[in-house]
Amino acid sequence: MESSFITFLSCTQNNIMNNENKNLIENLEQAGMSRRGFLHGIGGAGAFLGMAGMAGNAEAAKEAPKDADGKVIPGFEKTKDDPNAAKGWRSVSDRKVKVGIAGYGLCKFGGAFFYQTHPNVEVVAATDLDPGRCAALAKAVGAKKTYPSCEEMIKDKSIEAIYIATDAPSHARLAIMALNHGKHVVSAVPAVFGFEAEGQAEQLFNAVKKSGMKYMMNETSTFHADLYAKRMQCQAGALGKIIYSEGEYWHDFGTKGLRSFNPKNGKIDLNGWRRALPPMWYPTHATAYYVSITGGRFTEVSGMGTAGLYPEYKDGNNQHKNPFGTEVAMLKTSEGGISRMAGSWDMKNAHGEQGRVYGEKPHDKKINGNRPPLPPSITPLFPALRSSPTAVQEPPAKSKRTVPLDAHHNFSGNMNERV
Ligand SMILES: NC(=O)c1ccc[n+]([C@@H]2O[C@H](COP(=O)([O-])OP(=O)(O)OC[C@H]3O[C@@H](n4cnc5c(N)ncnc54)[C@H](O)[C@@H]3O)[C@@H](O)[C@H]2O)c1
């Protein structure tokens, strides 16, 4: 594993997350959306996976995507209801950003972030290469216009922002193209992919700089309740230097593998980009447990992997030349700490996105770690939206801003409850 590759991935994530309160908000303010409105949006976007995930209407939301063994993909499981998810939300703008959405594959991701029900968004167009999936996406998000490809949709001058929920290998190329056409861009994870990742990251970064537009990667771990609470701690300077952090994305793909877009035949099948995927080409759910909490980055890496359990990994004889089903990276952080980040597609009894972070100073109970409220137009679709102890548990009577300590001391426990 190349250190520069990991550094670039973390940088990309860092830019996005670190600038969430700065560039992205500033940008949407420039575009007419208020800071507050954007925070609601990002809450809606990022939190969805922790609740149930899936398509953008109530009907579709009942069907969680499953792997070939019939198991629900981690992050899409149904979780507990939170009646207070929209509490405290207030509208601050009538402005609607015109958005085009691309991609309705295995995870029906184009409909999954609820842009279509956000009060400050108008989804004007939808696209998928497959006509059937394109029509289904348009229906799910209420888009009047459809395009045969994201590339065609990007040329539509009336669209202000593009959400790219296509296959991982296509994100960077489509994001750069959209930025070059003067559009703001959100993409699903990861921002860059594969052997080309390092070059793509550079190009993406340059496209953002040159266009003056904004790029955001929707890292869903960022809005897990426990991560978000630690992020608030860090932003308040409460934890001091983060000495050690660790994150994991465990998802046993099973003997049959996990389907994904296969560009050779246009289908969602077992020979798509997820076949024999190197776990650390998909690191962001894990690395968020440092990057999204601190806004920092990784500066050095040393990685190890184990031979994949399933036949497609044998001798690295696959499209990605990858023999590893489980990978672990030891990383040095920009503040001089260390991290262990890991991904696995073949371990038994290992499941979900989770992590832990430990600083020089103890967790400050007085800091409010609750995630921002969501617009009421989003929450009914996903009543499970704010399912974590952080959000569900009432704050102690004396301090309304206090986050329950238990919600932070056992990240793993919280995450397991969620996924
Ligand atoms: N927790 C998370 O953040 C999370 C969870 C699941 C999936 N994802 C990400 O979401 C994305 C989508 O996942 P998926 O499983 O649905 O993907 P997929 O591979 O099953 O489907 C991708 C879809 O994109 C379409 N597509 C490809 N190129 C296109 C183009 N140029 N124009 C229009 N449509 C195009 C394909 O036809 C296909 O329907 C992936 O990048 C994945 O990494 C993230």
Short mmCIF file of C-alpha atoms and ligand atoms in Angstrom, two decimals:
data_model
loop_
_atom_site.label_atom_id
_atom_site.label_comp_id
_atom_site.label_asym_id
_atom_site.label_seq_id
_atom_site.Cartn_x
_atom_site.Cartn_y
_atom_site.Cartn_z
CA MET A 1 0.00 0.00 0.00
CA GLU A 2 1.44 3.33 -0.93
CA SER A 3 1.57 5.99 1.70
CA SER A 4 0.81 8.70 -0.79
CA PHE A 5 -2.35 6.92 -1.76
CA ILE A 6 -3.64 6.82 1.75
CA THR A 7 -2.51 10.37 2.32
CA PHE A 8 -4.43 11.51 -0.70
CA LEU A 9 -7.55 9.71 0.36
CA SER A 10 -7.39 11.17 3.78
CA CYS A 11 -6.59 14.58 2.39
CA THR A 12 -9.62 14.48 0.21
CA GLN A 13 -11.81 13.46 3.07
CA ASN A 14 -10.10 15.99 5.25
CA ASN A 15 -10.76 18.80 2.84
CA ILE A 16 -14.36 17.92 2.66
CA MET A 17 -15.01 17.36 6.30
CA ASN A 18 -12.71 19.98 7.60
CA ASN A 19 -14.27 22.57 5.38
CA GLU A 20 -17.80 21.52 6.02
CA ASN A 21 -18.35 24.49 8.27
CA LYS A 22 -16.32 26.75 6.06
CA ASN A 23 -16.13 26.28 2.35
CA LEU A 24 -19.26 24.30 1.76
CA ILE A 25 -21.40 26.48 3.90
CA GLU A 26 -19.83 29.61 2.47
CA ASN A 27 -20.49 28.26 -0.94
CA LEU A 28 -24.09 27.48 -0.33
CA GLU A 29 -24.47 30.86 1.25
CA GLN A 30 -23.09 32.32 -1.93
CA ALA A 31 -25.60 30.21 -3.77
CA GLY A 32 -28.32 31.65 -1.64
CA MET A 33 -28.72 28.93 0.95
CA SER A 34 -28.17 29.86 4.54
CA ARG A 35 -25.54 28.38 6.81
CA ARG A 36 -28.25 26.96 8.98
CA GLY A 37 -30.07 25.52 5.99
CA PHE A 38 -26.97 23.80 4.81
CA LEU A 39 -26.33 22.25 8.18
CA HIS A 40 -29.77 20.76 8.06
CA GLY A 41 -29.00 19.41 4.66
CA ILE A 42 -25.76 17.85 5.65
CA GLY A 43 -27.40 16.34 8.66
CA GLY A 44 -29.97 14.78 6.42
CA ALA A 45 -27.38 13.60 4.00
CA GLY A 46 -24.90 12.18 6.36
CA ALA A 47 -27.14 10.66 8.92
CA PHE A 48 -29.16 8.49 6.66
CA LEU A 49 -26.99 5.40 6.73
CA GLY A 50 -26.94 5.25 10.45
CA MET A 51 -30.65 4.89 10.40
CA ALA A 52 -31.77 2.77 7.59
CA GLY A 53 -30.52 4.07 4.28
CA MET A 54 -31.98 3.38 0.85
CA ALA A 55 -34.21 4.84 -1.71
CA GLY A 56 -35.71 8.24 -1.56
CA ASN A 57 -39.32 7.54 -0.87
CA ALA A 58 -41.08 5.86 1.95
CA GLU A 59 -41.99 2.84 -0.12
CA ALA A 60 -38.50 2.21 -1.39
CA ALA A 61 -37.11 2.84 2.06
CA LYS A 62 -38.64 -0.39 3.24
CA GLU A 63 -36.30 -2.41 1.04
CA ALA A 64 -32.76 -2.44 2.33
CA PRO A 65 -30.14 -3.57 -0.21
CA LYS A 66 -28.84 -7.04 0.51
CA ASP A 67 -25.70 -8.98 -0.36
CA ALA A 68 -25.70 -12.26 -2.23
CA ASP A 69 -26.29 -14.17 0.99
CA GLY A 70 -29.40 -12.13 1.63
CA LYS A 71 -27.83 -10.15 4.48
CA VAL A 72 -28.62 -6.44 4.68
CA ILE A 73 -25.59 -4.31 3.73
CA PRO A 74 -24.06 -2.73 6.86
CA GLY A 75 -25.50 0.66 7.58
CA PHE A 76 -28.82 -0.10 5.95
CA GLU A 77 -30.39 -1.97 8.84
CA LYS A 78 -33.48 -0.60 10.42
CA THR A 79 -32.81 1.10 13.71
CA LYS A 80 -34.85 2.63 16.46
CA ASP A 81 -37.15 5.57 16.09
CA ASP A 82 -36.25 9.01 17.36
CA PRO A 83 -39.28 11.24 17.69
CA ASN A 84 -37.03 14.26 18.32
CA ALA A 85 -35.06 14.14 15.08
CA ALA A 86 -36.57 17.37 13.77
CA LYS A 87 -36.79 19.12 17.12
CA GLY A 88 -35.32 22.59 16.96
CA TRP A 89 -35.18 22.73 13.20
CA ARG A 90 -36.21 26.01 11.66
CA SER A 91 -36.42 27.21 8.11
CA VAL A 92 -34.10 30.06 7.28
CA SER A 93 -34.41 30.31 3.52
CA ASP A 94 -36.87 29.68 0.72
CA ARG A 95 -34.07 29.28 -1.78
CA LYS A 96 -34.00 25.93 -3.58
CA VAL A 97 -30.76 24.69 -5.10
CA LYS A 98 -31.35 22.95 -8.44
CA VAL A 99 -29.82 19.50 -8.20
CA GLY A 100 -29.26 16.68 -10.71
CA ILE A 101 -28.78 13.15 -9.36
CA ALA A 102 -26.84 10.29 -10.99
CA GLY A 103 -26.87 6.60 -10.10
CA TYR A 104 -29.47 4.10 -8.91
CA GLY A 105 -27.55 0.85 -8.60
CA LEU A 106 -27.44 -1.86 -5.97
CA CYS A 107 -27.88 0.53 -3.05
CA LYS A 108 -30.34 2.84 -4.85
CA PHE A 109 -28.01 5.52 -3.58
CA GLY A 110 -29.26 8.34 -5.78
CA GLY A 111 -32.43 8.47 -3.72
CA ALA A 112 -30.85 7.72 -0.39
CA PHE A 113 -29.77 11.13 0.86
CA PHE A 114 -33.18 12.81 0.78
CA TYR A 115 -32.19 15.78 -1.30
CA GLN A 116 -35.59 15.31 -2.91
CA THR A 117 -37.41 16.11 0.32
CA HIS A 118 -35.06 18.78 1.61
CA PRO A 119 -36.88 22.14 1.66
CA ASN A 120 -33.89 23.92 0.10
CA VAL A 121 -33.42 21.53 -2.81
CA GLU A 122 -35.26 21.02 -6.06
CA VAL A 123 -34.22 17.84 -7.81
CA VAL A 124 -34.62 18.81 -11.44
CA ALA A 125 -33.01 15.87 -13.22
CA ALA A 126 -32.01 12.23 -12.77
CA THR A 127 -29.84 9.83 -14.70
CA ASP A 128 -28.61 6.27 -14.81
CA LEU A 129 -27.03 4.49 -17.76
CA ASP A 130 -29.67 1.80 -17.48
CA PRO A 131 -33.05 3.13 -18.69
CA GLY A 132 -35.02 1.11 -16.13
CA ARG A 133 -32.88 2.29 -13.22
CA CYS A 134 -32.99 5.83 -14.61
CA ALA A 135 -36.80 5.82 -14.64
CA ALA A 136 -36.91 4.36 -11.13
CA LEU A 137 -34.55 7.04 -9.84
CA ALA A 138 -36.55 9.82 -11.51
CA LYS A 139 -39.67 8.48 -9.83
CA ALA A 140 -38.00 8.13 -6.43
CA VAL A 141 -36.64 11.68 -6.43
CA GLY A 142 -39.48 13.33 -8.36
CA ALA A 143 -37.25 14.55 -11.19
CA LYS A 144 -39.12 15.76 -14.26
CA LYS A 145 -36.12 15.49 -16.59
CA THR A 146 -33.98 12.42 -17.26
CA TYR A 147 -30.70 12.02 -19.09
CA PRO A 148 -29.11 8.89 -20.58
CA SER A 149 -25.86 9.55 -18.69
CA CYS A 150 -24.36 11.76 -16.03
CA GLU A 151 -22.09 13.19 -18.69
CA GLU A 152 -25.16 14.44 -20.59
CA MET A 153 -26.84 15.73 -17.45
CA ILE A 154 -23.75 17.75 -16.53
CA LYS A 155 -24.22 19.81 -19.71
CA ASP A 156 -27.63 21.04 -18.50
CA LYS A 157 -27.00 24.68 -17.67
CA SER A 158 -30.01 24.96 -15.37
CA ILE A 159 -28.49 22.51 -12.87
CA GLU A 160 -26.47 24.09 -10.07
CA ALA A 161 -25.24 21.01 -8.22
CA ILE A 162 -24.75 17.35 -9.07
CA TYR A 163 -24.98 14.42 -6.69
CA ILE A 164 -22.90 11.52 -8.01
CA ALA A 165 -24.11 8.17 -6.67
CA THR A 166 -22.62 6.10 -9.46
CA ASP A 167 -20.08 3.27 -9.12
CA ALA A 168 -16.96 4.14 -7.12
CA PRO A 169 -14.49 4.06 -10.05
CA SER A 170 -16.47 6.76 -11.89
CA HIS A 171 -16.75 9.34 -9.08
CA ALA A 172 -13.58 11.34 -9.70
CA ARG A 173 -14.00 11.54 -13.47
CA LEU A 174 -17.62 12.69 -13.23
CA ALA A 175 -16.92 15.06 -10.35
CA ILE A 176 -14.10 16.76 -12.26
CA MET A 177 -16.28 17.05 -15.34
CA ALA A 178 -19.13 18.60 -13.36
CA LEU A 179 -16.81 21.05 -11.60
CA ASN A 180 -15.39 22.06 -14.97
CA HIS A 181 -18.95 22.78 -16.08
CA GLY A 182 -19.42 25.17 -13.17
CA LYS A 183 -21.43 22.88 -10.91
CA HIS A 184 -21.06 22.12 -7.24
CA VAL A 185 -20.53 18.42 -6.65
CA VAL A 186 -21.38 15.89 -3.99
CA SER A 187 -20.24 12.32 -4.48
CA ALA A 188 -20.72 9.08 -2.62
CA VAL A 189 -17.55 7.56 -1.18
CA PRO A 190 -14.77 7.16 -2.08
CA ALA A 191 -13.71 10.35 -3.82
CA VAL A 192 -11.00 8.61 -5.82
CA PHE A 193 -10.45 4.96 -6.59
CA GLY A 194 -7.99 2.33 -7.69
CA PHE A 195 -4.52 2.56 -9.16
CA GLU A 196 -5.44 5.98 -10.55
CA ALA A 197 -6.44 7.37 -7.15
CA GLU A 198 -3.37 9.50 -6.53
CA GLY A 199 -3.55 11.26 -9.88
CA GLN A 200 -7.32 11.65 -9.61
CA ALA A 201 -7.03 13.27 -6.20
CA GLU A 202 -4.64 15.86 -7.60
CA GLN A 203 -6.94 16.52 -10.57
CA LEU A 204 -10.00 16.78 -8.35
CA PHE A 205 -8.24 19.20 -6.06
CA ASN A 206 -7.13 21.32 -9.01
CA ALA A 207 -10.63 21.26 -10.53
CA VAL A 208 -12.06 22.62 -7.29
CA LYS A 209 -9.46 25.36 -7.16
CA LYS A 210 -9.85 26.31 -10.82
CA SER A 211 -13.64 26.25 -10.93
CA GLY A 212 -14.28 27.99 -7.64
CA MET A 213 -17.03 25.41 -7.11
CA LYS A 214 -17.30 23.12 -4.12
CA TYR A 215 -16.81 19.38 -3.89
CA MET A 216 -18.10 17.31 -0.99
CA MET A 217 -17.79 13.61 -0.28
CA ASN A 218 -20.73 12.13 1.61
CA GLU A 219 -18.88 10.16 4.27
CA THR A 220 -21.66 8.63 6.27
CA SER A 221 -19.61 7.62 9.32
CA THR A 222 -19.21 11.33 9.98
CA PHE A 223 -22.81 11.46 11.10
CA HIS A 224 -22.80 8.44 13.34
CA ALA A 225 -23.88 9.87 16.66
CA ASP A 226 -20.74 8.89 18.55
CA LEU A 227 -18.40 10.19 15.88
CA TYR A 228 -20.30 13.44 15.62
CA ALA A 229 -20.16 13.95 19.37
CA LYS A 230 -16.39 13.46 19.39
CA ARG A 231 -16.14 15.85 16.49
CA MET A 232 -17.90 18.49 18.58
CA GLN A 233 -15.47 17.77 21.42
CA CYS A 234 -12.53 18.25 19.08
CA GLN A 235 -13.88 21.40 17.51
CA ALA A 236 -14.26 22.86 20.99
CA GLY A 237 -10.65 21.93 21.73
CA ALA A 238 -11.74 19.70 24.60
CA LEU A 239 -9.70 16.58 23.94
CA GLY A 240 -6.29 18.10 23.33
CA LYS A 241 -4.11 16.21 20.90
CA ILE A 242 -5.58 12.94 19.69
CA ILE A 243 -2.99 10.41 20.74
CA TYR A 244 -4.60 7.37 19.20
CA SER A 245 -7.58 6.67 17.00
CA GLU A 246 -8.88 3.61 15.22
CA GLY A 247 -11.65 2.87 12.76
CA GLU A 248 -13.06 -0.19 11.04
CA TYR A 249 -15.36 -1.09 8.23
CA TRP A 250 -16.24 -4.76 8.52
CA HIS A 251 -18.50 -6.31 5.94
CA ASP A 252 -18.29 -9.98 5.09
CA PHE A 253 -19.17 -10.10 1.39
CA GLY A 254 -19.75 -13.86 1.73
CA THR A 255 -18.93 -16.70 -0.61
CA LYS A 256 -21.03 -15.28 -3.41
CA GLY A 257 -19.62 -11.75 -3.23
CA LEU A 258 -21.45 -8.45 -3.41
CA ARG A 259 -23.00 -7.16 -6.61
CA SER A 260 -22.07 -3.84 -8.23
CA PHE A 261 -22.07 -2.05 -11.56
CA ASN A 262 -20.25 -4.01 -14.25
CA PRO A 263 -19.27 -1.64 -17.08
CA LYS A 264 -18.72 -4.59 -19.44
CA ASN A 265 -22.43 -5.37 -19.65
CA GLY A 266 -24.11 -2.44 -17.86
CA LYS A 267 -25.60 -4.79 -15.27
CA ILE A 268 -25.40 -4.90 -11.49
CA ASP A 269 -23.73 -8.27 -11.08
CA LEU A 270 -21.00 -10.18 -9.24
CA ASN A 271 -18.27 -9.10 -11.67
CA GLY A 272 -18.53 -5.38 -11.01
CA TRP A 273 -16.09 -3.07 -9.20
CA ARG A 274 -16.72 -4.70 -5.80
CA ARG A 275 -15.34 -8.06 -6.91
CA ALA A 276 -12.06 -8.66 -5.02
CA LEU A 277 -12.04 -5.00 -3.99
CA PRO A 278 -8.91 -4.11 -1.95
CA PRO A 279 -10.39 -3.11 1.43
CA MET A 280 -8.16 -0.06 1.67
CA TRP A 281 -9.40 1.26 -1.63
CA TYR A 282 -12.57 1.84 0.36
CA PRO A 283 -11.15 3.26 3.60
CA THR A 284 -13.33 6.25 4.34
CA HIS A 285 -15.86 4.71 6.76
CA ALA A 286 -12.87 3.74 8.92
CA THR A 287 -10.60 6.76 8.40
CA ALA A 288 -13.50 9.05 9.28
CA TYR A 289 -12.78 8.06 12.88
CA TYR A 290 -9.77 10.33 12.71
CA VAL A 291 -10.26 12.61 9.72
CA SER A 292 -13.88 13.58 10.32
CA ILE A 293 -13.35 14.04 14.02
CA THR A 294 -10.24 16.19 13.92
CA GLY A 295 -10.08 17.60 10.41
CA GLY A 296 -6.53 16.30 10.42
CA ARG A 297 -4.85 14.03 7.91
CA PHE A 298 -2.52 11.09 7.65
CA THR A 299 1.10 11.65 6.79
CA GLU A 300 2.62 8.16 6.85
CA VAL A 301 1.32 4.66 6.43
CA SER A 302 2.38 1.07 6.81
CA GLY A 303 -0.12 -1.59 5.79
CA MET A 304 -0.63 -5.32 6.03
CA GLY A 305 -3.18 -7.68 4.54
CA THR A 306 -4.28 -11.28 4.81
CA ALA A 307 -5.02 -13.54 1.86
CA GLY A 308 -8.72 -13.29 1.03
CA LEU A 309 -10.90 -16.17 2.13
CA TYR A 310 -12.89 -16.40 -1.07
CA PRO A 311 -11.77 -17.77 -4.45
CA GLU A 312 -11.76 -14.44 -6.29
CA TYR A 313 -8.78 -13.27 -4.20
CA LYS A 314 -6.59 -16.27 -4.98
CA ASP A 315 -3.09 -15.15 -5.99
CA GLY A 316 -4.42 -11.69 -6.76
CA ASN A 317 -5.72 -13.07 -10.01
CA ASN A 318 -8.54 -10.57 -10.42
CA GLN A 319 -9.37 -7.20 -11.98
CA HIS A 320 -7.75 -5.28 -9.09
CA LYS A 321 -4.72 -7.62 -8.79
CA ASN A 322 -5.67 -7.94 -5.14
CA PRO A 323 -4.99 -10.98 -2.94
CA PHE A 324 -6.24 -9.34 0.30
CA GLY A 325 -9.65 -9.77 1.91
CA THR A 326 -8.66 -7.96 5.11
CA GLU A 327 -6.27 -5.01 5.38
CA VAL A 328 -4.97 -3.00 8.32
CA ALA A 329 -3.10 0.30 8.08
CA MET A 330 -0.99 1.92 10.78
CA LEU A 331 -0.86 5.63 10.16
CA LYS A 332 0.87 8.66 11.54
CA THR A 333 -1.40 11.67 11.91
CA SER A 334 -0.72 15.30 11.10
CA GLU A 335 -0.79 16.19 14.81
CA GLY A 336 1.80 13.54 15.62
CA GLY A 337 -0.55 10.83 16.86
CA ILE A 338 -1.12 7.35 15.52
CA SER A 339 -4.09 5.59 13.98
CA ARG A 340 -5.05 2.06 13.11
CA MET A 341 -7.58 1.87 10.29
CA ALA A 342 -8.89 -1.37 8.87
CA GLY A 343 -11.27 -2.89 6.39
CA SER A 344 -12.39 -6.46 5.83
CA TRP A 345 -14.64 -8.35 3.46
CA ASP A 346 -14.12 -11.83 4.83
CA MET A 347 -14.11 -11.95 8.65
CA LYS A 348 -16.87 -13.77 10.47
CA ASN A 349 -18.78 -12.09 13.30
CA ALA A 350 -17.37 -8.73 12.24
CA HIS A 351 -19.87 -6.20 11.06
CA GLY A 352 -20.31 -2.48 10.63
CA GLU A 353 -18.63 0.90 10.74
CA GLN A 354 -17.11 1.80 14.07
CA GLY A 355 -14.20 3.48 15.76
CA ARG A 356 -12.64 4.98 18.83
CA VAL A 357 -10.62 8.09 19.52
CA TYR A 358 -8.53 8.95 22.56
CA GLY A 359 -7.07 12.36 23.35
CA GLU A 360 -4.82 13.90 25.98
CA LYS A 361 -7.78 15.30 27.88
CA PRO A 362 -11.03 13.69 29.01
CA HIS A 363 -14.37 14.04 27.29
CA ASP A 364 -16.06 17.27 28.35
CA LYS A 365 -19.60 16.50 29.44
CA LYS A 366 -20.68 20.10 29.05
CA ILE A 367 -20.23 20.11 25.29
CA ASN A 368 -23.33 19.36 23.26
CA GLY A 369 -22.56 16.54 20.87
CA ASN A 370 -26.00 16.12 19.39
CA ARG A 371 -26.28 16.12 15.66
CA PRO A 372 -28.15 19.03 14.08
CA PRO A 373 -31.90 18.64 13.68
CA LEU A 374 -33.33 17.53 10.36
CA PRO A 375 -36.11 19.17 8.40
CA PRO A 376 -39.47 17.60 9.27
CA SER A 377 -39.91 16.82 5.57
CA ILE A 378 -37.09 14.30 5.86
CA THR A 379 -37.73 12.65 9.19
CA PRO A 380 -41.08 10.96 8.49
CA LEU A 381 -39.44 9.01 5.69
CA PHE A 382 -36.91 7.68 8.10
CA PRO A 383 -38.38 7.63 11.54
CA ALA A 384 -35.30 5.72 12.64
CA LEU A 385 -33.22 8.72 11.74
CA ARG A 386 -31.80 9.62 15.11
CA SER A 387 -31.56 6.28 16.67
CA SER A 388 -28.41 6.55 18.68
CA PRO A 389 -28.16 6.91 22.44
CA THR A 390 -26.73 10.38 21.95
CA ALA A 391 -29.84 11.60 20.28
CA VAL A 392 -32.45 9.49 21.98
CA GLN A 393 -31.33 9.86 25.55
CA GLU A 394 -32.61 12.92 27.34
CA PRO A 395 -29.85 15.22 28.55
CA PRO A 396 -29.45 15.42 32.31
CA ALA A 397 -31.83 17.96 33.80
CA LYS A 398 -29.15 20.36 35.03
CA SER A 399 -27.36 20.85 31.75
CA LYS A 400 -29.30 20.72 28.54
CA ARG A 401 -26.07 20.74 26.59
CA THR A 402 -24.60 17.67 28.19
CA VAL A 403 -24.06 14.58 26.09
CA PRO A 404 -24.45 11.33 28.00
CA LEU A 405 -21.00 10.10 28.87
CA ASP A 406 -21.82 6.51 28.10
CA ALA A 407 -22.57 7.43 24.55
CA HIS A 408 -18.90 8.13 24.03
CA HIS A 409 -17.02 5.73 26.18
CA ASN A 410 -17.93 2.71 24.18
CA PHE A 411 -17.99 3.57 20.52
CA SER A 412 -18.05 0.00 19.53
CA GLY A 413 -21.11 -0.70 21.58
CA ASN A 414 -22.97 2.25 20.15
CA MET A 415 -22.12 1.36 16.64
CA ASN A 416 -23.11 -2.23 17.10
CA GLU A 417 -26.46 -1.07 18.27
CA ARG A 418 -26.82 0.96 15.14
CA VAL A 419 -25.63 -1.45 12.46
N1 LIG B 1 -22.04 4.14 3.50
C1 LIG B 1 -21.84 4.64 2.32
O1 LIG B 1 -21.43 5.77 2.21
C2 LIG B 1 -22.13 3.83 1.09
C3 LIG B 1 -22.90 2.67 1.13
C4 LIG B 1 -23.20 2.03 -0.05
C5 LIG B 1 -22.72 2.52 -1.25
N2 LIG B 1 -21.94 3.63 -1.25
C6 LIG B 1 -21.41 4.19 -2.51
O2 LIG B 1 -22.51 4.59 -3.31
C7 LIG B 1 -22.20 4.44 -4.68
C8 LIG B 1 -23.32 3.67 -5.34
O3 LIG B 1 -23.36 2.37 -4.80
P1 LIG B 1 -24.17 1.23 -5.51
O4 LIG B 1 -23.91 -0.04 -4.79
O5 LIG B 1 -25.58 1.64 -5.71
O6 LIG B 1 -23.41 1.20 -6.93
P2 LIG B 1 -23.57 0.23 -8.15
O7 LIG B 1 -22.21 -0.09 -8.64
O8 LIG B 1 -24.48 -0.91 -7.82
O9 LIG B 1 -24.40 1.11 -9.22
C9 LIG B 1 -23.87 2.24 -9.82
C10 LIG B 1 -24.95 2.82 -10.74
O10 LIG B 1 -24.40 3.97 -11.39
C11 LIG B 1 -24.81 3.95 -12.76
N3 LIG B 1 -23.83 4.69 -13.57
C12 LIG B 1 -22.52 4.37 -13.77
N4 LIG B 1 -21.94 5.29 -14.57
C13 LIG B 1 -22.91 6.20 -14.86
C14 LIG B 1 -22.91 7.37 -15.67
N5 LIG B 1 -21.82 7.80 -16.30
N6 LIG B 1 -24.08 8.06 -15.76
C15 LIG B 1 -25.20 7.64 -15.13
N7 LIG B 1 -25.25 6.53 -14.36
C16 LIG B 1 -24.11 5.81 -14.24
C17 LIG B 1 -24.88 2.49 -13.12
O11 LIG B 1 -25.70 2.24 -14.25
C18 LIG B 1 -25.42 1.87 -11.84
O12 LIG B 1 -26.82 1.81 -11.85
C19 LIG B 1 -20.86 3.71 -4.73
O13 LIG B 1 -19.87 4.61 -5.06
C20 LIG B 1 -20.64 3.21 -3.33
O14 LIG B 1 -19.28 3.25 -2.99
C21 LIG B 1 -21.64 4.30 -0.11
#
